[in-house]
Tab-separated table of C-alpha atoms in Angstrom:
chain	number	residue	atom	x	y	z
A	1	MET	CA	-81.076	-3.011	-3.358
A	2	LEU	CA	-79.749	-2.389	-7.008
A	3	SER	CA	-78.469	-5.528	-8.812
A	4	MET	CA	-74.719	-5.132	-9.964
A	5	ALA	CA	-74.023	-5.314	-13.443
A	6	SER	CA	-73.241	-8.724	-14.572
A	7	SER	CA	-69.845	-7.758	-16.475
A	8	CYS	CA	-68.565	-4.399	-17.247
A	9	ARG	CA	-67.147	-3.649	-20.635
A	10	ALA	CA	-63.431	-2.443	-20.841
A	11	MET	CA	-63.230	1.233	-20.861
A	12	GLU	CA	-62.917	2.867	-24.114
A	13	LYS	CA	-60.184	4.935	-25.085
A	14	PHE	CA	-61.078	8.808	-25.238
A	15	LEU	CA	-60.464	10.834	-28.429
A	16	PRO	CA	-57.880	13.352	-28.202
A	17	ALA	CA	-59.609	16.687	-28.096
A	18	ILE	CA	-59.376	18.763	-30.882
A	19	PHE	CA	-60.112	22.251	-29.895
A	20	ILE	CA	-61.736	24.616	-32.995
A	21	MET	CA	-61.985	27.658	-31.327
A	22	SER	CA	-59.322	30.310	-31.494
A	23	VAL	CA	-58.402	31.828	-27.918
A	24	LEU	CA	-59.991	35.283	-27.622
A	25	VAL	CA	-58.458	37.449	-24.871
A	26	GLY	CA	-61.372	38.200	-22.363
A	27	ALA	CA	-65.122	37.112	-22.445
A	28	GLY	CA	-66.337	40.615	-23.321
A	29	LYS	CA	-64.407	40.499	-26.634
A	30	PHE	CA	-65.546	36.738	-27.411
A	31	LEU	CA	-69.409	37.746	-26.553
A	32	MET	CA	-68.894	40.926	-28.712
A	33	ARG	CA	-67.782	39.074	-31.827
A	34	SER	CA	-70.180	36.102	-31.235
A	35	GLY	CA	-72.915	38.205	-32.861
A	36	ASP	CA	-75.593	36.729	-30.518
A	37	GLY	CA	-76.813	39.979	-29.065
A	38	ALA	CA	-75.020	39.464	-25.705
A	39	THR	CA	-73.459	42.209	-23.956
A	40	GLY	CA	-72.521	40.798	-20.519
A	41	SER	CA	-69.048	39.364	-19.515
A	42	GLU	CA	-68.821	35.941	-17.426
A	43	GLY	CA	-65.930	33.713	-16.778
A	44	ASN	CA	-63.154	33.536	-14.304
A	45	THR	CA	-60.313	35.023	-16.179
A	46	GLU	CA	-57.746	33.442	-13.293
A	47	LEU	CA	-58.758	30.148	-15.050
A	48	GLY	CA	-56.499	30.477	-18.287
A	49	GLN	CA	-57.421	26.831	-19.091
A	50	ASN	CA	-61.094	28.272	-19.592
A	51	ASP	CA	-60.504	31.238	-21.555
A	52	ASN	CA	-62.102	29.547	-24.845
A	53	VAL	CA	-65.132	27.951	-22.865
A	54	PRO	CA	-68.322	29.424	-24.278
A	55	VAL	CA	-70.473	30.934	-21.977
A	56	PHE	CA	-74.241	32.017	-23.239
A	57	GLU	CA	-76.084	34.629	-21.540
A	58	ASN	CA	-79.927	34.137	-21.511
A	59	SER	CA	-82.779	33.326	-19.273
A	60	GLN	CA	-81.697	29.758	-18.329
A	61	PRO	CA	-78.281	29.346	-19.694
A	62	TRP	CA	-77.743	26.073	-17.748
A	63	LYS	CA	-80.649	24.575	-19.401
A	64	THR	CA	-79.207	25.125	-22.696
A	65	VAL	CA	-75.463	25.069	-22.797
A	66	ASN	CA	-73.442	22.532	-24.656
A	67	LEU	CA	-72.032	20.307	-22.159
A	68	GLU	CA	-70.604	17.847	-24.992
A	69	ALA	CA	-68.752	20.800	-26.601
A	70	GLU	CA	-65.352	19.403	-25.680
A	71	SER	CA	-63.813	16.012	-25.284
A	72	LEU	CA	-61.031	15.179	-22.522
A	73	PRO	CA	-57.755	16.824	-23.726
A	74	ALA	CA	-55.193	14.494	-24.660
A	75	ASP	CA	-52.678	16.011	-21.921
A	76	VAL	CA	-55.475	14.826	-19.265
A	77	LEU	CA	-55.842	11.037	-20.758
A	78	SER	CA	-51.979	10.854	-20.808
A	79	LYS	CA	-51.555	11.678	-17.071
A	80	VAL	CA	-54.533	8.903	-15.781
A	81	GLN	CA	-51.777	6.040	-15.455
A	82	GLU	CA	-49.649	8.498	-13.255
A	83	ILE	CA	-52.282	9.023	-10.672
A	84	SER	CA	-51.691	7.549	-7.411
A	85	VAL	CA	-55.090	7.149	-5.117
A	86	VAL	CA	-54.608	6.915	-1.409
A	87	ASP	CA	-57.479	5.357	1.070
A	88	GLY	CA	-58.017	5.048	4.383
A	89	THR	CA	-60.374	5.571	7.197
A	90	LYS	CA	-61.832	8.787	9.215
A	91	THR	CA	-64.279	8.764	12.062
A	92	ILE	CA	-66.564	11.357	11.285
A	93	ALA	CA	-70.010	12.234	13.409
A	94	GLY	CA	-69.228	8.713	14.870
A	95	VAL	CA	-68.975	6.890	12.039
A	96	THR	CA	-65.706	5.306	10.757
A	97	VAL	CA	-65.605	6.463	7.105
A	98	TYR	CA	-63.548	4.659	4.689
A	99	PHE	CA	-62.405	6.934	1.782
A	100	LYS	CA	-60.155	6.987	-1.264
A	101	GLU	CA	-58.768	10.275	-2.267
A	102	VAL	CA	-56.236	12.260	-4.621
A	103	ALA	CA	-55.220	15.444	-3.157
A	104	VAL	CA	-53.741	17.723	-5.943
A	105	THR	CA	-52.633	21.448	-5.714
A	106	GLY	CA	-54.646	24.108	-7.893
A	107	THR	CA	-57.849	26.054	-8.032
A	108	ALA	CA	-59.895	23.555	-9.816
A	109	VAL	CA	-63.358	22.493	-8.119
A	110	PRO	CA	-62.970	19.981	-5.666
A	111	LEU	CA	-65.428	17.024	-5.933
A	112	LEU	CA	-67.315	14.307	-3.578
A	113	LEU	CA	-68.095	11.191	-5.154
A	114	LEU	CA	-70.912	9.280	-3.354
A	115	HIS	CA	-72.224	6.062	-4.447
A	116	GLY	CA	-75.708	3.476	-4.989
A	117	ALA	CA	-76.575	0.860	-2.807
A	118	ALA	CA	-74.960	-2.201	-4.793
A	119	PHE	CA	-71.771	-0.142	-5.205
A	120	SER	CA	-69.046	1.518	-3.089
A	121	SER	CA	-66.047	4.189	-3.568
A	122	GLN	CA	-64.348	1.509	-5.599
A	123	THR	CA	-67.014	1.942	-8.523
A	124	TRP	CA	-65.277	5.409	-9.289
A	125	LEU	CA	-61.872	3.873	-9.420
A	126	ALA	CA	-62.178	0.171	-11.225
A	127	PRO	CA	-62.637	-0.333	-14.991
A	128	PRO	CA	-64.805	0.806	-16.796
A	129	MET	CA	-64.983	4.227	-14.821
A	130	GLY	CA	-61.609	5.393	-13.667
A	131	THR	CA	-63.466	8.447	-12.718
A	132	ILE	CA	-61.333	9.430	-9.957
A	133	GLN	CA	-58.004	9.035	-11.777
A	134	LEU	CA	-59.555	11.194	-14.762
A	135	LEU	CA	-60.597	14.284	-12.354
A	136	ALA	CA	-57.285	14.371	-10.656
A	137	ALA	CA	-55.379	14.242	-14.242
A	138	ALA	CA	-57.547	17.202	-14.985
A	139	GLN	CA	-56.256	18.883	-11.590
A	140	HIS	CA	-59.409	18.218	-9.538
A	141	ARG	CA	-59.204	17.252	-5.986
A	142	VAL	CA	-61.180	14.324	-5.410
A	143	VAL	CA	-62.739	12.443	-2.407
A	144	ALA	CA	-64.655	9.232	-2.941
A	145	ILE	CA	-66.516	7.691	0.556
A	146	ASP	CA	-68.091	4.758	1.463
A	147	LEU	CA	-71.364	5.837	3.124
A	148	PRO	CA	-72.379	4.607	6.408
A	149	GLY	CA	-73.177	0.896	6.542
A	150	PHE	CA	-71.777	0.097	2.921
A	151	GLY	CA	-68.337	-0.877	1.675
A	152	LYS	CA	-65.886	-0.443	4.359
A	153	SER	CA	-67.527	2.335	6.432
A	154	GLN	CA	-68.975	1.036	9.594
A	155	GLY	CA	-72.080	2.577	11.403
A	156	PRO	CA	-75.542	2.223	10.765
A	157	GLY	CA	-76.908	1.236	7.366
A	158	GLN	CA	-79.678	3.812	7.809
A	159	ILE	CA	-79.153	7.520	9.195
A	160	ALA	CA	-82.285	9.129	10.289
A	161	PRO	CA	-83.546	11.272	7.518
A	162	LYS	CA	-83.015	14.591	9.647
A	163	ARG	CA	-79.259	13.808	9.852
A	164	THR	CA	-78.414	12.624	6.524
A	165	SER	CA	-77.718	16.211	5.316
A	166	LEU	CA	-75.713	16.875	8.628
A	167	PHE	CA	-73.735	14.137	8.229
A	168	LEU	CA	-72.711	15.224	4.345
A	169	ASP	CA	-71.964	18.473	5.915
A	170	ASP	CA	-69.509	17.003	8.465
A	171	ILE	CA	-68.139	15.073	5.657
A	172	ILE	CA	-67.243	18.167	3.568
A	173	ALA	CA	-65.950	20.087	6.523
A	174	ASP	CA	-63.686	17.315	7.649
A	175	PHE	CA	-61.969	16.649	4.092
A	176	GLN	CA	-61.965	20.522	3.902
A	177	LEU	CA	-63.598	20.628	0.281
A	178	ASP	CA	-64.383	24.048	-0.484
A	179	ARG	CA	-68.035	24.364	-2.137
A	180	PRO	CA	-67.562	20.891	-3.632
A	181	VAL	CA	-69.377	19.549	-6.646
A	182	ILE	CA	-71.344	16.368	-5.500
A	183	VAL	CA	-71.802	13.272	-7.668
A	184	SER	CA	-74.720	11.451	-6.270
A	185	PRO	CA	-76.487	8.349	-7.778
A	186	SER	CA	-79.173	6.487	-6.585
A	187	MET	CA	-79.428	5.680	-2.944
A	188	SER	CA	-76.937	8.523	-2.134
A	189	GLY	CA	-79.521	10.695	-2.965
A	190	ARG	CA	-80.755	10.124	0.873
A	191	PHE	CA	-77.716	12.403	1.909
A	192	ALA	CA	-77.409	14.834	-1.461
A	193	ILE	CA	-80.871	15.796	-1.924
A	194	PRO	CA	-81.749	16.889	1.392
A	195	TYR	CA	-78.140	18.927	1.642
A	196	LEU	CA	-78.924	20.574	-1.960
A	197	LYS	CA	-82.184	21.650	-0.330
A	198	GLU	CA	-80.855	22.929	2.950
A	199	HIS	CA	-77.235	24.076	1.780
A	200	GLY	CA	-77.143	24.541	-1.989
A	201	ASP	CA	-75.076	27.715	-1.717
A	202	ARG	CA	-72.354	25.526	-0.186
A	203	LEU	CA	-72.069	23.565	-3.457
A	204	ARG	CA	-70.643	24.500	-6.676
A	205	GLY	CA	-72.656	21.977	-8.165
A	206	ILE	CA	-74.447	18.647	-8.103
A	207	VAL	CA	-74.432	15.828	-10.589
A	208	THR	CA	-77.133	13.159	-10.069
A	209	VAL	CA	-78.107	10.082	-11.460
A	210	ALA	CA	-81.478	9.019	-10.712
A	211	PRO	CA	-81.045	9.677	-6.924
A	212	VAL	CA	-83.639	8.704	-4.314
A	213	GLY	CA	-85.294	11.088	-2.100
A	214	THR	CA	-86.607	13.869	-4.644
A	215	GLU	CA	-90.066	13.249	-3.893
A	216	VAL	CA	-90.063	14.638	-0.731
A	217	TYR	CA	-90.104	18.172	-2.243
A	218	SER	CA	-92.374	20.307	-4.407
A	219	ALA	CA	-91.421	21.791	-7.803
A	220	GLN	CA	-91.657	24.892	-5.987
A	221	GLU	CA	-88.903	24.043	-3.588
A	222	TYR	CA	-86.996	23.085	-6.451
A	223	GLN	CA	-87.476	26.064	-8.050
A	224	SER	CA	-86.141	28.194	-5.079
A	225	ILE	CA	-82.598	26.320	-5.440
A	226	GLN	CA	-79.981	28.005	-7.717
A	227	THR	CA	-77.278	25.528	-7.517
A	228	PRO	CA	-76.154	24.209	-11.119
A	229	ALA	CA	-77.151	20.625	-11.679
A	230	LEU	CA	-76.222	18.123	-14.218
A	231	ILE	CA	-79.134	15.438	-14.230
A	232	VAL	CA	-78.189	12.031	-15.700
A	233	TYR	CA	-80.483	9.288	-16.376
A	234	GLY	CA	-80.686	5.984	-18.634
A	235	GLU	CA	-83.050	5.489	-21.464
A	236	LYS	CA	-83.966	2.297	-19.773
A	237	ASP	CA	-84.555	3.196	-16.203
A	238	HIS	CA	-88.316	3.602	-15.951
A	239	GLY	CA	-88.412	3.843	-12.353
A	240	LEU	CA	-86.088	6.313	-10.205
A	241	GLY	CA	-84.684	7.592	-13.812
A	242	THR	CA	-87.922	8.692	-14.661
A	243	SER	CA	-89.462	9.908	-11.313
A	244	SER	CA	-86.333	11.514	-10.316
A	245	THR	CA	-85.778	13.458	-13.419
A	246	LYS	CA	-89.413	14.634	-13.498
A	247	LYS	CA	-88.771	16.357	-9.925
A	248	LEU	CA	-85.122	17.674	-10.689
A	249	GLN	CA	-85.938	19.115	-13.849
A	250	ASN	CA	-87.491	21.913	-11.773
A	251	LEU	CA	-84.084	23.079	-10.755
A	252	PRO	CA	-83.934	26.636	-12.608
A	253	ASN	CA	-79.902	26.043	-13.459
A	254	GLY	CA	-80.292	22.110	-14.037
A	255	GLN	CA	-79.803	20.501	-17.412
A	256	VAL	CA	-81.016	16.901	-18.158
A	257	VAL	CA	-79.446	14.452	-20.085
A	258	GLU	CA	-80.433	11.135	-21.079
A	259	LEU	CA	-77.941	8.288	-21.606
A	260	ALA	CA	-79.302	6.083	-24.719
A	261	ASN	CA	-79.618	2.501	-23.975
A	262	ALA	CA	-78.424	2.957	-20.330
A	263	ARG	CA	-79.949	1.173	-17.137
A	264	HIS	CA	-80.388	2.630	-13.611
A	265	PRO	CA	-76.734	3.057	-12.925
A	266	ALA	CA	-76.276	4.907	-16.353
A	267	TYR	CA	-72.545	5.906	-15.989
A	268	LEU	CA	-71.631	2.032	-15.929
A	269	ASP	CA	-73.098	1.564	-19.379
A	270	ASP	CA	-71.635	4.760	-21.070
A	271	PRO	CA	-68.609	6.010	-18.976
A	272	ASP	CA	-66.978	8.119	-22.097
A	273	ARG	CA	-70.246	10.004	-22.202
A	274	PHE	CA	-70.779	10.520	-18.794
A	275	HIS	CA	-67.164	11.635	-18.294
A	276	LYS	CA	-67.321	13.853	-21.260
A	277	LEU	CA	-70.439	15.551	-19.510
A	278	LEU	CA	-68.962	15.584	-16.396
A	279	TYR	CA	-65.947	17.376	-17.732
A	280	ASN	CA	-67.852	20.116	-19.785
A	281	PHE	CA	-69.873	20.520	-16.432
A	282	LEU	CA	-66.868	21.295	-14.656
A	283	ARG	CA	-65.407	23.517	-17.000
A	284	GLN	CA	-68.384	25.748	-17.204
A	285	ILE	CA	-68.497	26.060	-13.426
A	286	GLU	CA	-64.995	27.423	-13.427
A	287	ALA	CA	-65.783	29.738	-16.474
A	288	ARG	CA	-68.608	31.248	-14.805
A	289	GLY	CA	-66.942	31.627	-11.435
A	290	VAL	CA	-69.650	29.576	-9.521
């Protein structure tokens, strides 16, 4: 079981976003003017907030796209304190599941936040993170759960490996999450990694932070998965951080990012950069119409 950090530093204020790229009409015009030789057109024109997100066309765009191009906008940061998070329980697949949720209206991709063995859904709410509030302020529907046997959820602490993917599918269906992005640190990989392998087409993306369970699948099996992935690990995590990244780097649409001086729960050591990466990852998903 992971050790909880003895103390958490206060969350730093994010810098207001400074948009330096002019808004261009249509992705096709952007590509023609960029001079990079691309002739295709990508992006969801219905998402006006994403009209200026650069989309690079090459053999493996997710591995090279800049996921730190933009800071969180000032208007998003200003709404964080206004976000109301509700909590409750649901009986799903025979398990009483505790959850936190912010339901918003809009077309932004929804998110399902999981947690490591030493943590719970509360990790994504409390300082230094506040991830739930930040995502909701950016118009994303957010659901964070306590996995069975952890936090305030009842049920067995160990679900049979063959059932973890099915359980996660039940969670997604019960909360009516339409092709969400899953955030999966550490222990939660027992659920998220099999789901990615079996039902990657039901996700718009996955964000991993040194998840367990990656050793089950071969490099060739990971290479067959097309789901966009943000693969985060801490520089000081020489265990799961190293071993899981070695496997997940085989995802053709995955980008690996190391957080400097960070430990196993890397997001706790650098929440600002983690949120910036997550924000840009979601922006790219929306711009590409994944």
